[in-house]
Coordinates of N, CA, C and O in Angstrom, one line a residue:
V1 N 0.9 -1.2 0.0 CA 0.0 0.0 0.0 C 0.9 1.2 0.0 O 1.8 1.3 0.8
L2 N 0.6 2.2 -0.9 CA 1.4 3.4 -1.0 C 0.7 4.5 -0.3 O -0.5 4.6 -0.2
T3 N 1.5 5.4 0.3 CA 1.0 6.6 0.9 C 0.6 7.6 -0.2 O 1.0 7.5 -1.3
P4 N -0.2 8.6 0.1 CA -0.5 9.6 -0.9 C 0.7 10.3 -1.5 O 0.7 10.5 -2.7
V5 N 1.7 10.5 -0.7 CA 2.9 11.1 -1.3 C 3.6 10.2 -2.3 O 4.1 10.6 -3.3
Q6 N 3.7 8.9 -1.9 CA 4.3 7.9 -2.8 C 3.5 7.7 -4.1 O 4.1 7.6 -5.2
K7 N 2.2 7.8 -4.0 CA 1.3 7.7 -5.2 C 1.6 8.8 -6.1 O 1.8 8.7 -7.3
S8 N 1.6 10.1 -5.6 CA 1.9 11.2 -6.4 C 3.3 11.2 -7.0 O 3.5 11.5 -8.1
A9 N 4.3 10.7 -6.2 CA 5.6 10.6 -6.7 C 5.7 9.6 -7.9 O 6.4 9.8 -8.9
R10 N 5.0 8.5 -7.7 CA 5.0 7.5 -8.8 C 4.3 8.0 -10.1 O 4.8 7.8 -11.2
I11 N 3.3 8.8 -9.9 CA 2.6 9.4 -11.1 C 3.6 10.4 -11.7 O 3.7 10.4 -13.0
D12 N 4.2 11.2 -10.9 CA 5.2 12.1 -11.5 C 6.3 11.4 -12.2 O 6.8 11.9 -13.3
A13 N 6.8 10.3 -11.7 CA 7.9 9.5 -12.3 C 7.4 9.0 -13.7 O 8.2 9.1 -14.7
L14 N 6.2 8.4 -13.7 CA 5.7 7.9 -15.0 C 5.5 9.0 -16.0 O 5.8 8.9 -17.2
A15 N 5.0 10.2 -15.5 CA 4.8 11.3 -16.4 C 6.1 11.8 -16.9 O 6.2 12.2 -18.1
G16 N 7.2 11.7 -16.1 CA 8.5 12.1 -16.5 C 9.1 11.2 -17.6 O 9.9 11.7 -18.4
E17 N 8.6 10.0 -17.7 CA 9.0 9.1 -18.7 C 8.1 9.3 -20.0 O 8.3 8.5 -21.0
G18 N 7.2 10.2 -20.0 CA 6.4 10.5 -21.1 C 5.1 9.7 -21.2 O 4.4 9.7 -22.2
R19 N 4.8 9.0 -20.1 CA 3.6 8.2 -20.0 C 2.4 9.1 -19.6 O 2.6 10.0 -18.8
K20 N 1.2 8.7 -20.0 CA 0.0 9.3 -19.6 C -0.7 8.4 -18.6 O -1.1 7.3 -19.0
V21 N -0.8 8.8 -17.4 CA -1.3 8.0 -16.3 C -2.8 8.1 -16.1 O -3.3 9.3 -16.0
L22 N -3.5 7.0 -16.0 CA -4.9 7.0 -15.6 C -4.9 6.5 -14.1 O -4.5 5.3 -13.9
M23 N -5.4 7.3 -13.2 CA -5.5 6.9 -11.8 C -6.9 6.6 -11.5 O -7.8 7.4 -11.8
V24 N -7.1 5.5 -10.8 CA -8.5 5.1 -10.3 C -8.4 5.0 -8.8 O -7.5 4.2 -8.4
G25 N -9.1 5.7 -8.1 CA -9.1 5.7 -6.6 C -10.4 6.0 -6.0 O -11.2 6.7 -6.7
D26 N -10.6 5.6 -4.8 CA -11.9 5.9 -4.2 C -11.8 6.4 -2.7 O -12.8 6.6 -2.1
D27 N -10.6 6.6 -2.2 CA -10.5 7.0 -0.8 C -10.0 8.4 -0.7 O -9.4 9.0 -1.7
L28 N -10.1 9.0 0.4 CA -9.6 10.4 0.7 C -8.1 10.5 0.4 O -7.7 11.5 -0.2
N29 N -7.3 9.5 0.7 CA -5.9 9.5 0.5 C -5.6 9.4 -1.0 O -4.4 9.6 -1.4
D30 N -6.5 9.1 -1.9 CA -6.3 9.0 -3.3 C -6.4 10.4 -4.0 O -6.0 10.5 -5.2
A31 N -7.1 11.3 -3.4 CA -7.4 12.6 -4.0 C -6.2 13.3 -4.6 O -6.2 13.8 -5.7
P32 N -5.0 13.4 -3.9 CA -3.9 14.1 -4.4 C -3.4 13.4 -5.7 O -3.0 14.0 -6.7
A33 N -3.3 12.0 -5.7 CA -2.9 11.3 -6.9 C -3.9 11.5 -8.0 O -3.5 11.6 -9.2
L34 N -5.2 11.5 -7.7 CA -6.2 11.7 -8.8 C -6.0 13.0 -9.4 O -6.2 13.2 -10.7
A35 N -5.7 14.0 -8.6 CA -5.5 15.4 -9.2 C -4.2 15.5 -10.0 O -4.2 16.2 -11.0
R36 N -3.2 14.7 -9.7 CA -1.9 14.8 -10.5 C -1.9 14.0 -11.7 O -1.1 14.2 -12.7
A37 N -2.7 13.0 -11.8 CA -2.8 12.1 -13.0 C -3.2 12.8 -14.3 O -4.0 13.8 -14.2
H38 N -2.8 12.3 -15.4 CA -3.3 12.8 -16.7 C -4.8 12.7 -16.8 O -5.5 13.6 -17.3
A39 N -5.3 11.6 -16.4 CA -6.8 11.3 -16.3 C -7.1 10.5 -15.1 O -6.2 9.8 -14.6
S40 N -8.2 10.8 -14.5 CA -8.6 10.1 -13.3 C -10.0 9.7 -13.2 O -10.9 10.5 -13.7
M41 N -10.3 8.6 -12.5 CA -11.7 8.1 -12.3 C -11.9 7.7 -10.9 O -11.0 7.2 -10.3
T42 N -13.1 7.8 -10.5 CA -13.5 7.3 -9.2 C -15.0 6.9 -9.2 O -15.8 7.4 -10.0
P43 N -15.3 5.9 -8.3 CA -16.8 5.5 -8.3 C -17.6 6.5 -7.6 O -17.1 7.4 -6.8
G44 N -18.9 6.5 -7.8 CA -19.8 7.4 -7.2 C -19.9 7.3 -5.7 O -20.3 8.2 -5.0
S45 N -19.5 6.1 -5.2 CA -19.5 5.9 -3.8 C -18.2 6.4 -3.1 O -18.1 6.2 -1.9
A46 N -17.3 7.0 -3.8 CA -16.0 7.4 -3.2 C -16.2 8.6 -2.4 O -17.2 9.3 -2.4
A47 N -15.1 9.0 -1.6 CA -15.1 10.2 -0.8 C -15.3 11.4 -1.7 O -14.9 11.4 -2.8
D48 N -16.0 12.4 -1.1 CA -16.2 13.6 -1.8 C -14.9 14.3 -2.4 O -14.9 14.8 -3.5
A49 N -13.9 14.2 -1.6 CA -12.6 14.8 -2.1 C -12.1 14.1 -3.4 O -11.6 14.7 -4.3
S50 N -12.3 12.8 -3.4 CA -11.8 12.0 -4.5 C -12.7 12.3 -5.8 O -12.2 12.4 -6.9
Q51 N -14.0 12.4 -5.5 CA -14.9 12.8 -6.6 C -14.6 14.1 -7.2 O -14.6 14.3 -8.4
N52 N -14.3 15.1 -6.3 CA -13.9 16.4 -6.8 C -12.6 16.4 -7.6 O -12.4 17.2 -8.5
A53 N -11.7 15.6 -7.2 CA -10.4 15.6 -7.8 C -10.4 14.8 -9.1 O -9.6 15.0 -10.0
A54 N -11.3 13.9 -9.3 CA -11.4 13.0 -10.5 C -12.0 13.7 -11.7 O -12.8 14.6 -11.6
D55 N -11.5 13.3 -12.9 CA -12.0 13.8 -14.1 C -13.4 13.1 -14.5 O -14.2 13.7 -15.2
L56 N -13.6 11.9 -14.0 CA -14.8 11.1 -14.3 C -15.2 10.4 -13.1 O -14.4 9.7 -12.5
V57 N -16.5 10.5 -12.8 CA -17.1 9.7 -11.7 C -18.1 8.7 -12.3 O -19.0 9.1 -13.1
F58 N -17.8 7.4 -12.0 CA -18.7 6.4 -12.6 C -19.6 5.7 -11.6 O -19.3 5.8 -10.4
M59 N -20.7 5.2 -12.1 CA -21.6 4.5 -11.3 C -21.2 3.1 -11.0 O -20.6 2.4 -11.8
G60 N -21.6 2.6 -9.8 CA -21.3 1.2 -9.5 C -20.0 1.0 -8.7 O -19.2 1.9 -8.6
E61 N -19.8 -0.2 -8.3 CA -18.6 -0.5 -7.5 C -17.6 -1.2 -8.3 O -16.4 -1.2 -8.0
G62 N -17.9 -1.9 -9.4 CA -17.0 -2.7 -10.2 C -16.2 -1.8 -11.1 O -16.4 -0.6 -11.3
L63 N -15.2 -2.4 -11.7 CA -14.2 -1.6 -12.6 C -14.6 -1.8 -14.1 O -13.8 -1.4 -14.9
D64 N -15.8 -2.4 -14.4 CA -16.2 -2.5 -15.8 C -16.3 -1.1 -16.4 O -15.9 -1.0 -17.6
A65 N -16.7 -0.1 -15.7 CA -16.8 1.2 -16.3 C -15.5 1.8 -16.7 O -15.4 2.6 -17.6
V66 N -14.4 1.4 -16.0 CA -13.0 1.9 -16.3 C -12.6 1.3 -17.7 O -12.2 2.1 -18.6
V67 N -12.9 0.0 -17.9 CA -12.5 -0.6 -19.2 C -13.4 0.1 -20.3 O -12.8 0.4 -21.4
L68 N -14.6 0.3 -20.0 CA -15.5 0.9 -21.0 C -15.0 2.3 -21.4 O -15.0 2.7 -22.5
A69 N -14.7 3.1 -20.3 CA -14.2 4.5 -20.6 C -12.9 4.5 -21.4 O -12.8 5.3 -22.3
V70 N -12.0 3.6 -21.1 CA -10.8 3.5 -21.9 C -11.1 3.2 -23.3 O -10.5 3.8 -24.3
D71 N -11.9 2.2 -23.5 CA -12.3 1.8 -24.9 C -13.0 2.9 -25.7 O -12.7 3.2 -26.8
V72 N -13.9 3.6 -25.0 CA -14.6 4.8 -25.7 C -13.6 5.9 -26.0 O -13.6 6.5 -27.1
A73 N -12.6 6.1 -25.1 CA -11.6 7.2 -25.3 C -10.7 6.8 -26.5 O -10.4 7.7 -27.3
R74 N -10.3 5.6 -26.6 CA -9.5 5.1 -27.7 C -10.2 5.2 -29.0 O -9.7 5.6 -30.0
A75 N -11.5 4.8 -29.0 CA -12.3 4.9 -30.3 C -12.5 6.3 -30.7 O -12.4 6.7 -31.9
A76 N -12.8 7.2 -29.7 CA -13.0 8.6 -30.0 C -11.7 9.3 -30.6 O -11.7 10.0 -31.5
R77 N -10.5 8.9 -30.0 CA -9.2 9.4 -30.5 C -9.0 8.9 -31.9 O -8.6 9.7 -32.8
R78 N -9.2 7.7 -32.2 CA -9.1 7.1 -33.5 C -9.9 7.8 -34.5 O -9.5 8.2 -35.6
R79 N -11.2 8.1 -34.1 CA -12.1 8.8 -35.0 C -11.7 10.2 -35.3 O -11.8 10.7 -36.4
A80 N -11.2 10.9 -34.2 CA -10.8 12.3 -34.4 C -9.6 12.3 -35.3 O -9.5 13.2 -36.2
L81 N -8.6 11.4 -35.2 CA -7.5 11.4 -36.1 C -7.9 11.1 -37.5 O -7.4 11.7 -38.5
E82 N -8.9 10.2 -37.7 CA -9.4 10.0 -39.1 C -10.0 11.3 -39.6 O -9.8 11.6 -40.8
N83 N -10.8 12.0 -38.8 CA -11.4 13.2 -39.3 C -10.4 14.3 -39.6 O -10.5 15.0 -40.6
F84 N -9.3 14.4 -38.8 CA -8.3 15.4 -39.0 C -7.6 15.1 -40.4 O -7.3 16.0 -41.1
T85 N -7.3 13.8 -40.6 CA -6.7 13.4 -41.8 C -7.6 13.7 -43.0 O -7.1 14.3 -44.0
F86 N -8.8 13.4 -42.9 CA -9.8 13.7 -44.0 C -9.8 15.2 -44.2 O -9.8 15.7 -45.4
S87 N -9.9 16.0 -43.2 CA -9.9 17.4 -43.3 C -8.7 18.0 -43.9 O -8.7 18.9 -44.8
A88 N -7.5 17.5 -43.6 CA -6.3 17.9 -44.2 C -6.2 17.7 -45.7 O -5.9 18.5 -46.5
I89 N -6.6 16.5 -46.0 CA -6.7 16.1 -47.5 C -7.7 17.0 -48.2 O -7.4 17.5 -49.3
Y90 N -8.9 17.1 -47.6 CA -9.9 18.0 -48.2 C -9.4 19.4 -48.4 O -9.5 20.0 -49.5
N91 N -8.8 20.0 -47.4 CA -8.3 21.4 -47.5 C -7.1 21.5 -48.4 O -7.0 22.5 -49.1
L92 N -6.3 20.5 -48.5 CA -5.2 20.5 -49.5 C -5.8 20.5 -50.9 O -5.3 21.3 -51.8
V93 N -6.7 19.7 -51.2 CA -7.3 19.6 -52.5 C -8.1 20.9 -52.8 O -8.0 21.5 -53.9
A94 N -8.8 21.4 -51.8 CA -9.6 22.7 -52.0 C -8.6 23.9 -52.2 O -8.9 24.7 -53.1
A95 N -7.5 23.9 -51.5 CA -6.6 25.0 -51.6 C -5.9 24.9 -53.0 O -5.7 26.0 -53.7
S96 N -5.5 23.7 -53.4 CA -4.8 23.6 -54.7 C -5.8 23.9 -55.8 O -5.3 24.4 -56.9
S97 N -7.0 23.6 -55.7 CA -8.0 23.9 -56.8 C -8.1 25.4 -57.0 O -8.3 25.8 -58.1
G98 N -8.0 26.2 -56.0 CA -8.2 27.7 -56.2 C -6.9 28.5 -56.4 O -7.0 29.5 -57.0
Y99 N -5.8 28.0 -55.9 CA -4.6 28.8 -55.9 C -3.4 28.2 -56.6 O -2.8 28.8 -57.4
V100 N -3.2 26.9 -56.4 CA -2.0 26.3 -57.0 C -2.2 25.9 -58.4 O -1.4 26.1 -59.3
L101 N -3.4 25.4 -58.7 CA -3.7 25.0 -60.1 C -4.9 25.6 -60.6 O -6.0 25.0 -60.8
P102 N -4.9 26.9 -60.9 CA -6.1 27.6 -61.3 C -6.7 27.1 -62.6 O -7.9 27.1 -62.8
T103 N -5.9 26.5 -63.5 CA -6.4 26.0 -64.7 C -7.3 24.7 -64.5 O -8.1 24.4 -65.3
L104 N -7.0 24.0 -63.5 CA -7.7 22.8 -63.2 C -8.8 23.0 -62.1 O -9.4 22.1 -61.6
K105 N -9.1 24.3 -61.8 CA -10.0 24.7 -60.8 C -11.4 24.0 -61.0 O -11.9 23.4 -60.0
N106 N -11.9 24.0 -62.2 CA -13.3 23.4 -62.4 C -13.2 21.9 -62.2 O -14.1 21.3 -61.6
I107 N -12.2 21.2 -62.7 CA -12.1 19.8 -62.7 C -11.9 19.4 -61.2 O -12.6 18.5 -60.7
V108 N -11.0 20.0 -60.5 CA -10.8 19.7 -59.1 C -12.0 20.0 -58.3 O -12.4 19.2 -57.4
G109 N -12.7 21.1 -58.6 CA -13.9 21.4 -57.9 C -15.0 20.3 -58.0 O -15.6 20.0 -57.1
W110 N -15.1 19.8 -59.3 CA -16.0 18.7 -59.5 C -15.6 17.4 -58.7 O -16.4 16.7 -58.1
V111 N -14.3 17.2 -58.7 CA -13.8 16.0 -57.9 C -14.1 16.2 -56.4 O -14.6 15.3 -55.8
V112 N -13.8 17.4 -55.9 CA -14.1 17.7 -54.5 C -15.6 17.5 -54.2 O -16.0 16.9 -53.2
A113 N -16.4 18.1 -55.1 CA -17.9 17.9 -54.9 C -18.3 16.5 -54.9 O -19.1 16.1 -54.1
S114 N -17.7 15.7 -55.8 CA -18.0 14.3 -55.8 C -17.6 13.5 -54.6 O -18.4 12.7 -54.0
I115 N -16.4 13.9 -54.1 CA -16.0 13.3 -52.8 C -16.9 13.6 -51.7 O -17.3 12.8 -50.9
L116 N -17.3 14.9 -51.6 CA -18.2 15.3 -50.5 C -19.6 14.6 -50.7 O -20.2 14.3 -49.6
I117 N -20.1 14.4 -51.9 CA -21.4 13.8 -52.1 C -21.3 12.3 -51.5 O -22.3 11.9 -50.9
Y118 N -20.2 11.7 -51.6 CA -20.0 10.3 -51.1 C -19.6 10.3 -49.6 O -19.9 9.4 -48.9
A119 N -18.9 11.4 -49.2 CA -18.4 11.4 -47.8 C -19.4 11.7 -46.8 O -19.4 11.1 -45.7
V120 N -20.4 12.5 -47.1 CA -21.4 12.9 -46.1 C -22.2 11.7 -45.7 O -22.4 11.4 -44.5
P121 N -22.8 10.9 -46.6 CA -23.5 9.7 -46.2 C -22.6 8.7 -45.4 O -23.1 8.1 -44.5
Y122 N -21.4 8.6 -45.8 CA -20.4 7.8 -45.1 C -20.3 8.2 -43.6 O -20.4 7.4 -42.7
L123 N -20.1 9.5 -43.4 CA -20.0 10.1 -42.1 C -21.2 9.8 -41.3 O -21.2 9.5 -40.1
I124 N -22.4 10.1 -41.9 CA -23.7 9.9 -41.2 C -23.8 8.4 -40.8 O -24.2 8.1 -39.7
T125 N -23.5 7.5 -41.7 CA -23.6 6.1 -41.5 C -22.7 5.7 -40.3 O -23.0 4.9 -39.4
T126 N -21.4 6.2 -40.4 CA -20.5 5.9 -39.3 C -21.0 6.4 -38.0 O -20.8 5.7 -37.0
M127 N -21.5 7.6 -37.9 CA -22.1 8.1 -36.7 C -23.2 7.2 -36.1 O -23.3 6.9 -34.9
I128 N -24.1 6.7 -37.0 CA -25.2 5.9 -36.6 C -24.6 4.5 -36.1 O -25.1 4.0 -35.1
V129 N -23.6 4.0 -36.8 CA -23.0 2.7 -36.3 C -22.4 2.9 -35.0 O -22.5 2.0 -34.1
L130 N -21.7 4.0 -34.8 CA -21.1 4.2 -33.5 C -22.1 4.4 -32.4 O -21.9 3.9 -31.3
L131 N -23.2 5.0 -32.7 CA -24.3 5.2 -31.7 C -24.9 3.9 -31.4 O -25.1 3.5 -30.2
I132 N -25.1 3.0 -32.4 CA -25.7 1.7 -32.1 C -24.7 0.9 -31.3 O -25.1 0.2 -30.3
N133 N -23.4 0.9 -31.6 CA -22.4 0.1 -30.9 C -22.3 0.7 -29.4 O -22.2 -0.1 -28.5
R134 N -22.4 2.0 -29.3 CA -22.3 2.5 -27.9 C -23.5 2.0 -27.1 O -23.3 1.6 -25.9
R135 N -24.7 2.1 -27.6 CA -25.9 1.6 -26.9 C -25.7 0.1 -26.6 O -26.1 -0.4 -25.6
A136 N -25.2 -0.7 -27.6 CA -25.0 -2.1 -27.4 C -24.0 -2.3 -26.2 O -24.2 -3.2 -25.4
N137 N -22.9 -1.5 -26.2 CA -21.9 -1.7 -25.1 C -22.5 -1.4 -23.8 O -22.2 -2.1 -22.8
W138 N -23.3 -0.3 -23.7 CA -24.0 0.0 -22.4 C -24.9 -1.2 -22.0 O -25.0 -1.5 -20.8
A139 N -25.6 -1.8 -23.0 CA -26.5 -2.8 -22.7 C -25.8 -4.1 -22.2 O -26.4 -4.9 -21.4
D140 N -24.5 -4.3 -22.6 CA -23.8 -5.5 -22.2 C -23.2 -5.3 -20.7 O -22.9 -6.3 -20.1
L141 N -23.2 -4.1 -20.2 CA -22.7 -3.9 -18.8 C -23.7 -4.4 -17.8 O -24.9 -4.4 -18.0
P142 N -23.2 -4.8 -16.6 CA -24.1 -5.1 -15.5 C -24.8 -3.8 -15.2 O -24.4 -2.7 -15.4
E143 N -26.0 -4.0 -14.6 CA -26.9 -2.8 -14.4 C -26.2 -1.8 -13.5 O -26.4 -0.6 -13.7
K144 N -25.4 -2.1 -12.5 CA -24.8 -1.2 -11.7 C -23.8 -0.3 -12.4 O -23.5 0.8 -12.0
A145 N -23.1 -0.8 -13.4 CA -22.0 -0.1 -14.1 C -22.6 0.8 -15.2 O -21.9 1.7 -15.6
A146 N -23.8 0.5 -15.7 CA -24.3 1.3 -16.8 C -24.8 2.6 -16.3 O -25.3 2.7 -15.2
P147 N -24.6 3.7 -17.1 CA -25.0 5.0 -16.7 C -26.5 5.2 -16.7 O -27.2 4.5 -17.5
S148 N -27.1 6.0 -15.9 CA -28.5 6.2 -15.9 C -28.8 7.4 -16.8 O -28.1 8.4 -16.8
H149 N -29.7 7.3 -17.7 CA -30.1 8.3 -18.7 C -31.2 9.1 -18.2 O -32.2 8.7 -17.7

């Protein structure tokens, strides 16, 4: 068992190595470490100080919500990177159509319009699939770990 000072020191050491620490704690002595971590979680039954220091308070006593939160965070990061890549490519094509290659402006404009015509339904479909998967994931959790809507 680590003291609050030792927990904070361990988090600082890991952060010094370039790691991003997720701290999960539920007691008053966990509050300093929860505040120092890159991200932190605590159950709703935890001490008030821990809840105030945590980035996320989850329902229930089990750690299923921690696994779910990490999975959702990774999926959201992956989706954000995909969107940034798509935006960069789109902006590169759009910028080149108006400034770099003015003679091909109309052709590139039609290509960009065609891409957008196909991209918008793809994005909408992706969002619907993510929503369905999110609801399915919540349904798979034990009743205590699932959030109340």
